[in-house]
Amino acid sequence: MSASRRSGTTDELGPDEPAEPGGSDLLAALLDGMDAALCAFDVDGVVTHWNREAERILGWTAAEAVGRHGFAGWAVRSADAEEVQARLMSAMHAPGRQVHEFALVTKGGGRVLVRTQSAAVRGPDGKPAGLYCAFSEVHAQIDLERSIALSEALFEDAAWGVVLVDADLRPAVVNAYAARALGVGRTAALGRPLGELLAQGVEELEAALTHVLAEGAPPAPAEMWVAVRTPEGEERRCWRSGFLRLASPLAEEPVPLGVGWLFQDVTEARQGQQEASLLRFRSNQLHRAARAAAECEDPAEAAIVHLDYALAGFADHALVDRVAGGPRAADEGAPGPEVRLVRLAATPAGAPGPSVLTGAAGLPVCYEEGHPALQCVQRAGTVRADAGPVPAERAREWALERQWPDDAVHALCAVLRSRGRTLGVVTFLRTAGRNRFERSDTAYAEDVAARIAAALDLAEAARGRPGEQDR
């Protein structure tokens, strides 16, 4: 309990102010409950108050401190006493607070560097009646200032996203990086459900936050794919995320205040890794296909081998149509006779398996005018087609109208050209469970088409006269 330099059990009150029962006990409890050390001096520089934190830091009890004149002879070295006393007492006649650093002496003879904040205490007449001095160890103060500075830096200048999520899984604080990543303003994101900020990946993120609240921080960062709403539509991003459970330092038992979520956008790096991995896989497939095709006696069978190897991880269905009546020798873009296509090979319908040669009868496929395969032959270039965002039944009709398997929703037609002539077209089809064909897919399909075309050209040459069976 704090002690007073005056006799009795109550602290001095103002003139004509009645002593309220328990007032001294309340004041003592407030002083002793402070986290900072606190002492007070009267107008003559005599110690009037000394709380428990001051006792903890310096070792001097309230009974030993109260009533002493300044710090001279006990809490500071004799050589420093005059300077310390002058600097402390100067706060009594200065406006506001004054901050100083002193080296104080502990009861055990050690020295502690403290940072003090001193301010005058004024009486009813406005004149100085004393001063109070709050102090703490410098290293503790520096730690606090560093923590505050770190928090401010994280929420202003950090090169990664920082979001404080409350116990209801709603953002409470968002820094500038995170606001840009979410595509909203810093204040606009506060208090909103995560489902309003992200189009995809919300369930995974909320599960991670809930786990951290219950179990604590995970041992390593996690990478999460999310979709962010932008004016151009949804955009997929990969965020490398770390989580920290926040607990109140003022509670006797840890009380979760929320989760600190730190993340960095690694989309470009992960996409680069995925593209490199995909490129290695496709290169290996082309290499394996070339080795397998080299063992085929029939060049047409070699073409089917190239097709089957290309399907792995690339498409769900594939069709090969050759130009009826022989290769088309017209230049690209030049007018020519009506194009008719005959089915040469196709992946089996239903259960997966190797492609099979078809079209022995030489009957043309009933493609309507404007069909992507016909456009591909006429342009001598690659054509992509999609069912678009339509209901499943409409997508099924779209595929059947084009003579494709009914589950196809994405198509890529690559022309088969060899020795300056168009031999046909290979069509790769994807179902609704896959993404649409991109430019990187086009390059791979054209590479496969070139190998199939070379094999078919060799097959025609081996039979003597190109297109003989079509006449």
JSON list of N, CA and C in Angstrom, two decimals, residues 371-435:
[
{"chain": "A", "resi": 371, "resn": "HIS", "atom": "N", "xyz": [-18.56, -24.31, -88.62]},
{"chain": "A", "resi": 371, "resn": "HIS", "atom": "CA", "xyz": [-18.05, -25.18, -87.56]},
{"chain": "A", "resi": 371, "resn": "HIS", "atom": "C", "xyz": [-16.58, -24.85, -87.29]},
{"chain": "A", "resi": 372, "resn": "PRO", "atom": "N", "xyz": [-16.13, -24.87, -86.02]},
{"chain": "A", "resi": 372, "resn": "PRO", "atom": "CA", "xyz": [-14.73, -24.53, -85.73]},
{"chain": "A", "resi": 372, "resn": "PRO", "atom": "C", "xyz": [-13.72, -25.37, -86.50]},
{"chain": "A", "resi": 373, "resn": "ALA", "atom": "N", "xyz": [-14.01, -26.66, -86.74]},
{"chain": "A", "resi": 373, "resn": "ALA", "atom": "CA", "xyz": [-13.07, -27.49, -87.49]},
{"chain": "A", "resi": 373, "resn": "ALA", "atom": "C", "xyz": [-12.96, -27.03, -88.93]},
{"chain": "A", "resi": 374, "resn": "LEU", "atom": "N", "xyz": [-14.09, -26.65, -89.54]},
{"chain": "A", "resi": 374, "resn": "LEU", "atom": "CA", "xyz": [-14.07, -26.15, -90.91]},
{"chain": "A", "resi": 374, "resn": "LEU", "atom": "C", "xyz": [-13.35, -24.81, -90.99]},
{"chain": "A", "resi": 375, "resn": "GLN", "atom": "N", "xyz": [-13.59, -23.95, -90.00]},
{"chain": "A", "resi": 375, "resn": "GLN", "atom": "CA", "xyz": [-12.88, -22.67, -89.96]},
{"chain": "A", "resi": 375, "resn": "GLN", "atom": "C", "xyz": [-11.38, -22.89, -89.85]},
{"chain": "A", "resi": 376, "resn": "CYS", "atom": "N", "xyz": [-10.99, -23.87, -89.07]},
{"chain": "A", "resi": 376, "resn": "CYS", "atom": "CA", "xyz": [-9.57, -24.16, -88.88]},
{"chain": "A", "resi": 376, "resn": "CYS", "atom": "C", "xyz": [-8.91, -24.53, -90.20]},
{"chain": "A", "resi": 377, "resn": "VAL", "atom": "N", "xyz": [-9.58, -25.38, -90.99]},
{"chain": "A", "resi": 377, "resn": "VAL", "atom": "CA", "xyz": [-9.01, -25.79, -92.28]},
{"chain": "A", "resi": 377, "resn": "VAL", "atom": "C", "xyz": [-9.00, -24.62, -93.25]},
{"chain": "A", "resi": 378, "resn": "GLN", "atom": "N", "xyz": [-10.08, -23.86, -93.28]},
{"chain": "A", "resi": 378, "resn": "GLN", "atom": "CA", "xyz": [-10.17, -22.74, -94.23]},
{"chain": "A", "resi": 378, "resn": "GLN", "atom": "C", "xyz": [-9.13, -21.66, -93.92]},
{"chain": "A", "resi": 379, "resn": "ARG", "atom": "N", "xyz": [-8.87, -21.41, -92.66]},
{"chain": "A", "resi": 379, "resn": "ARG", "atom": "CA", "xyz": [-7.90, -20.39, -92.27]},
{"chain": "A", "resi": 379, "resn": "ARG", "atom": "C", "xyz": [-6.48, -20.93, -92.19]},
{"chain": "A", "resi": 380, "resn": "ALA", "atom": "N", "xyz": [-6.37, -22.27, -92.14]},
{"chain": "A", "resi": 380, "resn": "ALA", "atom": "CA", "xyz": [-5.07, -22.91, -91.91]},
{"chain": "A", "resi": 380, "resn": "ALA", "atom": "C", "xyz": [-4.44, -22.38, -90.62]},
{"chain": "A", "resi": 381, "resn": "GLY", "atom": "N", "xyz": [-5.29, -22.19, -89.62]},
{"chain": "A", "resi": 381, "resn": "GLY", "atom": "CA", "xyz": [-4.83, -21.69, -88.33]},
{"chain": "A", "resi": 381, "resn": "GLY", "atom": "C", "xyz": [-5.67, -22.24, -87.20]},
{"chain": "A", "resi": 382, "resn": "THR", "atom": "N", "xyz": [-5.24, -22.03, -85.99]},
{"chain": "A", "resi": 382, "resn": "THR", "atom": "CA", "xyz": [-5.90, -22.58, -84.81]},
{"chain": "A", "resi": 382, "resn": "THR", "atom": "C", "xyz": [-7.16, -21.78, -84.48]},
{"chain": "A", "resi": 383, "resn": "VAL", "atom": "N", "xyz": [-8.19, -22.51, -84.02]},
{"chain": "A", "resi": 383, "resn": "VAL", "atom": "CA", "xyz": [-9.47, -21.90, -83.65]},
{"chain": "A", "resi": 383, "resn": "VAL", "atom": "C", "xyz": [-9.87, -22.43, -82.27]},
{"chain": "A", "resi": 384, "resn": "ARG", "atom": "N", "xyz": [-10.28, -21.49, -81.39]},
{"chain": "A", "resi": 384, "resn": "ARG", "atom": "CA", "xyz": [-10.80, -21.88, -80.06]},
{"chain": "A", "resi": 384, "resn": "ARG", "atom": "C", "xyz": [-12.29, -21.58, -80.00]},
{"chain": "A", "resi": 385, "resn": "ALA", "atom": "N", "xyz": [-13.02, -22.42, -79.24]},
{"chain": "A", "resi": 385, "resn": "ALA", "atom": "CA", "xyz": [-14.47, -22.23, -79.09]},
{"chain": "A", "resi": 385, "resn": "ALA", "atom": "C", "xyz": [-14.87, -22.65, -77.68]},
{"chain": "A", "resi": 386, "resn": "ASP", "atom": "N", "xyz": [-15.91, -21.98, -77.15]},
{"chain": "A", "resi": 386, "resn": "ASP", "atom": "CA", "xyz": [-16.39, -22.28, -75.80]},
{"chain": "A", "resi": 386, "resn": "ASP", "atom": "C", "xyz": [-17.90, -22.20, -75.78]},
{"chain": "A", "resi": 387, "resn": "ALA", "atom": "N", "xyz": [-18.52, -23.02, -74.92]},
{"chain": "A", "resi": 387, "resn": "ALA", "atom": "CA", "xyz": [-19.96, -22.97, -74.74]},
{"chain": "A", "resi": 387, "resn": "ALA", "atom": "C", "xyz": [-20.37, -21.71, -74.01]},
{"chain": "A", "resi": 388, "resn": "GLY", "atom": "N", "xyz": [-19.48, -21.19, -73.18]},
{"chain": "A", "resi": 388, "resn": "GLY", "atom": "CA", "xyz": [-19.78, -19.98, -72.42]},
{"chain": "A", "resi": 388, "resn": "GLY", "atom": "C", "xyz": [-20.52, -20.30, -71.13]},
{"chain": "A", "resi": 389, "resn": "PRO", "atom": "N", "xyz": [-20.82, -19.27, -70.35]},
{"chain": "A", "resi": 389, "resn": "PRO", "atom": "CA", "xyz": [-21.52, -19.47, -69.07]},
{"chain": "A", "resi": 389, "resn": "PRO", "atom": "C", "xyz": [-23.01, -19.72, -69.28]},
{"chain": "A", "resi": 390, "resn": "VAL", "atom": "N", "xyz": [-23.36, -20.94, -69.71]},
{"chain": "A", "resi": 390, "resn": "VAL", "atom": "CA", "xyz": [-24.75, -21.30, -69.97]},
{"chain": "A", "resi": 390, "resn": "VAL", "atom": "C", "xyz": [-25.13, -22.49, -69.09]},
{"chain": "A", "resi": 391, "resn": "PRO", "atom": "N", "xyz": [-26.41, -22.75, -68.91]},
{"chain": "A", "resi": 391, "resn": "PRO", "atom": "CA", "xyz": [-26.83, -23.93, -68.14]},
{"chain": "A", "resi": 391, "resn": "PRO", "atom": "C", "xyz": [-26.29, -25.22, -68.75]},
{"chain": "A", "resi": 392, "resn": "ALA", "atom": "N", "xyz": [-26.23, -26.27, -67.93]},
{"chain": "A", "resi": 392, "resn": "ALA", "atom": "CA", "xyz": [-25.64, -27.54, -68.37]},
{"chain": "A", "resi": 392, "resn": "ALA", "atom": "C", "xyz": [-26.38, -28.10, -69.58]},
{"chain": "A", "resi": 393, "resn": "GLU", "atom": "N", "xyz": [-27.71, -27.99, -69.61]},
{"chain": "A", "resi": 393, "resn": "GLU", "atom": "CA", "xyz": [-28.46, -28.54, -70.73]},
{"chain": "A", "resi": 393, "resn": "GLU", "atom": "C", "xyz": [-28.15, -27.78, -72.02]},
{"chain": "A", "resi": 394, "resn": "ARG", "atom": "N", "xyz": [-28.01, -26.46, -71.91]},
{"chain": "A", "resi": 394, "resn": "ARG", "atom": "CA", "xyz": [-27.68, -25.69, -73.11]},
{"chain": "A", "resi": 394, "resn": "ARG", "atom": "C", "xyz": [-26.26, -26.01, -73.57]},
{"chain": "A", "resi": 395, "resn": "ALA", "atom": "N", "xyz": [-25.34, -26.23, -72.65]},
{"chain": "A", "resi": 395, "resn": "ALA", "atom": "CA", "xyz": [-23.97, -26.62, -73.02]},
{"chain": "A", "resi": 395, "resn": "ALA", "atom": "C", "xyz": [-23.96, -27.97, -73.72]},
{"chain": "A", "resi": 396, "resn": "ARG", "atom": "N", "xyz": [-24.83, -28.87, -73.26]},
{"chain": "A", "resi": 396, "resn": "ARG", "atom": "CA", "xyz": [-24.91, -30.19, -73.91]},
{"chain": "A", "resi": 396, "resn": "ARG", "atom": "C", "xyz": [-25.42, -30.05, -75.34]},
{"chain": "A", "resi": 397, "resn": "GLU", "atom": "N", "xyz": [-26.41, -29.21, -75.54]},
{"chain": "A", "resi": 397, "resn": "GLU", "atom": "CA", "xyz": [-26.93, -28.99, -76.90]},
{"chain": "A", "resi": 397, "resn": "GLU", "atom": "C", "xyz": [-25.85, -28.36, -77.77]},
{"chain": "A", "resi": 398, "resn": "TRP", "atom": "N", "xyz": [-25.09, -27.43, -77.18]},
{"chain": "A", "resi": 398, "resn": "TRP", "atom": "CA", "xyz": [-24.01, -26.77, -77.93]},
{"chain": "A", "resi": 398, "resn": "TRP", "atom": "C", "xyz": [-23.01, -27.80, -78.45]},
{"chain": "A", "resi": 399, "resn": "ALA", "atom": "N", "xyz": [-22.64, -28.77, -77.62]},
{"chain": "A", "resi": 399, "resn": "ALA", "atom": "CA", "xyz": [-21.67, -29.79, -78.03]},
{"chain": "A", "resi": 399, "resn": "ALA", "atom": "C", "xyz": [-22.25, -30.73, -79.08]},
{"chain": "A", "resi": 400, "resn": "LEU", "atom": "N", "xyz": [-23.49, -31.15, -78.87]},
{"chain": "A", "resi": 400, "resn": "LEU", "atom": "CA", "xyz": [-24.09, -32.10, -79.82]},
{"chain": "A", "resi": 400, "resn": "LEU", "atom": "C", "xyz": [-24.31, -31.45, -81.18]},
{"chain": "A", "resi": 401, "resn": "GLU", "atom": "N", "xyz": [-24.63, -30.17, -81.21]},
{"chain": "A", "resi": 401, "resn": "GLU", "atom": "CA", "xyz": [-24.81, -29.47, -82.49]},
{"chain": "A", "resi": 401, "resn": "GLU", "atom": "C", "xyz": [-23.52, -29.48, -83.31]},
{"chain": "A", "resi": 402, "resn": "ARG", "atom": "N", "xyz": [-22.41, -29.59, -82.67]},
{"chain": "A", "resi": 402, "resn": "ARG", "atom": "CA", "xyz": [-21.11, -29.58, -83.36]},
{"chain": "A", "resi": 402, "resn": "ARG", "atom": "C", "xyz": [-20.51, -30.97, -83.51]},
{"chain": "A", "resi": 403, "resn": "GLN", "atom": "N", "xyz": [-21.33, -31.99, -83.25]},
{"chain": "A", "resi": 403, "resn": "GLN", "atom": "CA", "xyz": [-20.91, -33.39, -83.43]},
{"chain": "A", "resi": 403, "resn": "GLN", "atom": "C", "xyz": [-19.77, -33.77, -82.47]},
{"chain": "A", "resi": 404, "resn": "TRP", "atom": "N", "xyz": [-19.83, -33.21, -81.27]},
{"chain": "A", "resi": 404, "resn": "TRP", "atom": "CA", "xyz": [-18.82, -33.49, -80.25]},
{"chain": "A", "resi": 404, "resn": "TRP", "atom": "C", "xyz": [-19.47, -34.24, -79.09]},
{"chain": "A", "resi": 405, "resn": "PRO", "atom": "N", "xyz": [-18.67, -34.90, -78.23]},
{"chain": "A", "resi": 405, "resn": "PRO", "atom": "CA", "xyz": [-19.25, -35.54, -77.04]},
{"chain": "A", "resi": 405, "resn": "PRO", "atom": "C", "xyz": [-20.06, -34.53, -76.23]},
{"chain": "A", "resi": 406, "resn": "ASP", "atom": "N", "xyz": [-21.14, -35.01, -75.60]},
{"chain": "A", "resi": 406, "resn": "ASP", "atom": "CA", "xyz": [-22.10, -34.08, -74.99]},
{"chain": "A", "resi": 406, "resn": "ASP", "atom": "C", "xyz": [-21.58, -33.37, -73.74]},
{"chain": "A", "resi": 407, "resn": "ASP", "atom": "N", "xyz": [-20.44, -33.79, -73.19]},
{"chain": "A", "resi": 407, "resn": "ASP", "atom": "CA", "xyz": [-19.92, -33.10, -72.00]},
{"chain": "A", "resi": 407, "resn": "ASP", "atom": "C", "xyz": [-18.84, -32.08, -72.34]},
{"chain": "A", "resi": 408, "resn": "ALA", "atom": "N", "xyz": [-18.59, -31.86, -73.63]},
{"chain": "A", "resi": 408, "resn": "ALA", "atom": "CA", "xyz": [-17.56, -30.90, -74.04]},
{"chain": "A", "resi": 408, "resn": "ALA", "atom": "C", "xyz": [-18.08, -29.47, -73.91]},
{"chain": "A", "resi": 409, "resn": "VAL", "atom": "N", "xyz": [-17.25, -28.59, -73.32]},
{"chain": "A", "resi": 409, "resn": "VAL", "atom": "CA", "xyz": [-17.62, -27.18, -73.22]},
{"chain": "A", "resi": 409, "resn": "VAL", "atom": "C", "xyz": [-16.50, -26.26, -73.73]},
{"chain": "A", "resi": 410, "resn": "HIS", "atom": "N", "xyz": [-15.29, -26.78, -73.89]},
{"chain": "A", "resi": 410, "resn": "HIS", "atom": "CA", "xyz": [-14.17, -25.99, -74.42]},
{"chain": "A", "resi": 410, "resn": "HIS", "atom": "C", "xyz": [-13.55, -26.79, -75.57]},
{"chain": "A", "resi": 411, "resn": "ALA", "atom": "N", "xyz": [-13.24, -26.11, -76.67]},
{"chain": "A", "resi": 411, "resn": "ALA", "atom": "CA", "xyz": [-12.68, -26.78, -77.84]},
{"chain": "A", "resi": 411, "resn": "ALA", "atom": "C", "xyz": [-11.48, -26.00, -78.37]},
{"chain": "A", "resi": 412, "resn": "LEU", "atom": "N", "xyz": [-10.53, -26.76, -78.92]},
{"chain": "A", "resi": 412, "resn": "LEU", "atom": "CA", "xyz": [-9.36, -26.17, -79.56]},
{"chain": "A", "resi": 412, "resn": "LEU", "atom": "C", "xyz": [-9.05, -26.98, -80.81]},
{"chain": "A", "resi": 413, "resn": "CYS", "atom": "N", "xyz": [-9.18, -26.33, -81.96]},
{"chain": "A", "resi": 413, "resn": "CYS", "atom": "CA", "xyz": [-8.94, -26.99, -83.24]},
{"chain": "A", "resi": 413, "resn": "CYS", "atom": "C", "xyz": [-7.61, -26.52, -83.81]},
{"chain": "A", "resi": 414, "resn": "ALA", "atom": "N", "xyz": [-6.71, -27.47, -84.08]},
{"chain": "A", "resi": 414, "resn": "ALA", "atom": "CA", "xyz": [-5.39, -27.15, -84.64]},
{"chain": "A", "resi": 414, "resn": "ALA", "atom": "C", "xyz": [-5.27, -27.80, -86.01]},
{"chain": "A", "resi": 415, "resn": "VAL", "atom": "N", "xyz": [-4.80, -27.03, -86.98]},
{"chain": "A", "resi": 415, "resn": "VAL", "atom": "CA", "xyz": [-4.72, -27.52, -88.35]},
{"chain": "A", "resi": 415, "resn": "VAL", "atom": "C", "xyz": [-3.56, -28.51, -88.49]},
{"chain": "A", "resi": 416, "resn": "LEU", "atom": "N", "xyz": [-3.77, -29.54, -89.34]},
{"chain": "A", "resi": 416, "resn": "LEU", "atom": "CA", "xyz": [-2.73, -30.52, -89.66]},
{"chain": "A", "resi": 416, "resn": "LEU", "atom": "C", "xyz": [-2.11, -30.13, -90.99]},
{"chain": "A", "resi": 417, "resn": "ARG", "atom": "N", "xyz": [-0.87, -29.63, -90.95]},
{"chain": "A", "resi": 417, "resn": "ARG", "atom": "CA", "xyz": [-0.19, -29.19, -92.17]},
{"chain": "A", "resi": 417, "resn": "ARG", "atom": "C", "xyz": [1.15, -29.87, -92.28]},
{"chain": "A", "resi": 418, "resn": "SER", "atom": "N", "xyz": [1.44, -30.28, -93.51]},
{"chain": "A", "resi": 418, "resn": "SER", "atom": "CA", "xyz": [2.73, -30.92, -93.80]},
{"chain": "A", "resi": 418, "resn": "SER", "atom": "C", "xyz": [3.09, -30.62, -95.24]},
{"chain": "A", "resi": 419, "resn": "ARG", "atom": "N", "xyz": [4.33, -30.26, -95.46]},
{"chain": "A", "resi": 419, "resn": "ARG", "atom": "CA", "xyz": [4.85, -29.93, -96.80]},
{"chain": "A", "resi": 419, "resn": "ARG", "atom": "C", "xyz": [4.00, -28.87, -97.50]},
{"chain": "A", "resi": 420, "resn": "GLY", "atom": "N", "xyz": [3.55, -27.87, -96.71]},
{"chain": "A", "resi": 420, "resn": "GLY", "atom": "CA", "xyz": [2.80, -26.76, -97.28]},
{"chain": "A", "resi": 420, "resn": "GLY", "atom": "C", "xyz": [1.38, -27.08, -97.64]},
{"chain": "A", "resi": 421, "resn": "ARG", "atom": "N", "xyz": [0.87, -28.22, -97.17]},
{"chain": "A", "resi": 421, "resn": "ARG", "atom": "CA", "xyz": [-0.50, -28.62, -97.51]},
{"chain": "A", "resi": 421, "resn": "ARG", "atom": "C", "xyz": [-1.28, -28.86, -96.22]},
{"chain": "A", "resi": 422, "resn": "THR", "atom": "N", "xyz": [-2.59, -28.65, -96.30]},
{"chain": "A", "resi": 422, "resn": "THR", "atom": "CA", "xyz": [-3.47, -28.90, -95.17]},
{"chain": "A", "resi": 422, "resn": "THR", "atom": "C", "xyz": [-4.05, -30.30, -95.30]},
{"chain": "A", "resi": 423, "resn": "LEU", "atom": "N", "xyz": [-3.74, -31.16, -94.30]},
{"chain": "A", "resi": 423, "resn": "LEU", "atom": "CA", "xyz": [-4.21, -32.54, -94.34]},
{"chain": "A", "resi": 423, "resn": "LEU", "atom": "C", "xyz": [-5.50, -32.74, -93.57]},
{"chain": "A", "resi": 424, "resn": "GLY", "atom": "N", "xyz": [-5.78, -31.87, -92.61]},
{"chain": "A", "resi": 424, "resn": "GLY", "atom": "CA", "xyz": [-6.98, -32.06, -91.80]},
{"chain": "A", "resi": 424, "resn": "GLY", "atom": "C", "xyz": [-6.91, -31.18, -90.56]},
{"chain": "A", "resi": 425, "resn": "VAL", "atom": "N", "xyz": [-7.57, -31.65, -89.50]},
{"chain": "A", "resi": 425, "resn": "VAL", "atom": "CA", "xyz": [-7.64, -30.88, -88.27]},
{"chain": "A", "resi": 425, "resn": "VAL", "atom": "C", "xyz": [-7.73, -31.84, -87.09]},
{"chain": "A", "resi": 426, "resn": "VAL", "atom": "N", "xyz": [-7.07, -31.48, -86.00]},
{"chain": "A", "resi": 426, "resn": "VAL", "atom": "CA", "xyz": [-7.20, -32.23, -84.74]},
{"chain": "A", "resi": 426, "resn": "VAL", "atom": "C", "xyz": [-7.93, -31.33, -83.76]},
{"chain": "A", "resi": 427, "resn": "THR", "atom": "N", "xyz": [-8.94, -31.88, -83.09]},
{"chain": "A", "resi": 427, "resn": "THR", "atom": "CA", "xyz": [-9.77, -31.13, -82.15]},
{"chain": "A", "resi": 427, "resn": "THR", "atom": "C", "xyz": [-9.59, -31.69, -80.75]},
{"chain": "A", "resi": 428, "resn": "PHE", "atom": "N", "xyz": [-9.20, -30.85, -79.84]},
{"chain": "A", "resi": 428, "resn": "PHE", "atom": "CA", "xyz": [-9.09, -31.22, -78.42]},
{"chain": "A", "resi": 428, "resn": "PHE", "atom": "C", "xyz": [-10.28, -30.62, -77.68]},
{"chain": "A", "resi": 429, "resn": "LEU", "atom": "N", "xyz": [-10.89, -31.42, -76.81]},
{"chain": "A", "resi": 429, "resn": "LEU", "atom": "CA", "xyz": [-12.10, -31.00, -76.09]},
{"chain": "A", "resi": 429, "resn": "LEU", "atom": "C", "xyz": [-11.91, -31.17, -74.59]},
{"chain": "A", "resi": 430, "resn": "ARG", "atom": "N", "xyz": [-12.40, -30.20, -73.86]},
{"chain": "A", "resi": 430, "resn": "ARG", "atom": "CA", "xyz": [-12.38, -30.25, -72.40]},
{"chain": "A", "resi": 430, "resn": "ARG", "atom": "C", "xyz": [-13.80, -30.17, -71.85]},
{"chain": "A", "resi": 431, "resn": "THR", "atom": "N", "xyz": [-13.99, -30.83, -70.71]},
{"chain": "A", "resi": 431, "resn": "THR", "atom": "CA", "xyz": [-15.30, -30.81, -70.06]},
{"chain": "A", "resi": 431, "resn": "THR", "atom": "C", "xyz": [-15.38, -29.62, -69.10]},
{"chain": "A", "resi": 432, "resn": "ALA", "atom": "N", "xyz": [-16.52, -29.51, -68.39]},
{"chain": "A", "resi": 432, "resn": "ALA", "atom": "CA", "xyz": [-16.75, -28.36, -67.52]},
{"chain": "A", "resi": 432, "resn": "ALA", "atom": "C", "xyz": [-15.81, -28.33, -66.32]},
{"chain": "A", "resi": 433, "resn": "GLY", "atom": "N", "xyz": [-15.19, -29.46, -65.98]},
{"chain": "A", "resi": 433, "resn": "GLY", "atom": "CA", "xyz": [-14.28, -29.48, -64.85]},
{"chain": "A", "resi": 433, "resn": "GLY", "atom": "C", "xyz": [-12.92, -28.88, -65.12]},
{"chain": "A", "resi": 434, "resn": "ARG", "atom": "N", "xyz": [-12.66, -28.43, -66.33]},
{"chain": "A", "resi": 434, "resn": "ARG", "atom": "CA", "xyz": [-11.36, -27.87, -66.71]},
{"chain": "A", "resi": 434, "resn": "ARG", "atom": "C", "xyz": [-11.51, -26.40, -67.12]},
{"chain": "A", "resi": 435, "resn": "ASN", "atom": "N", "xyz": [-10.38, -25.72, -67.12]},
{"chain": "A", "resi": 435, "resn": "ASN", "atom": "CA", "xyz": [-10.36, -24.33, -67.61]},
{"chain": "A", "resi": 435, "resn": "ASN", "atom": "C", "xyz": [-10.40, -24.30, -69.12]}
]
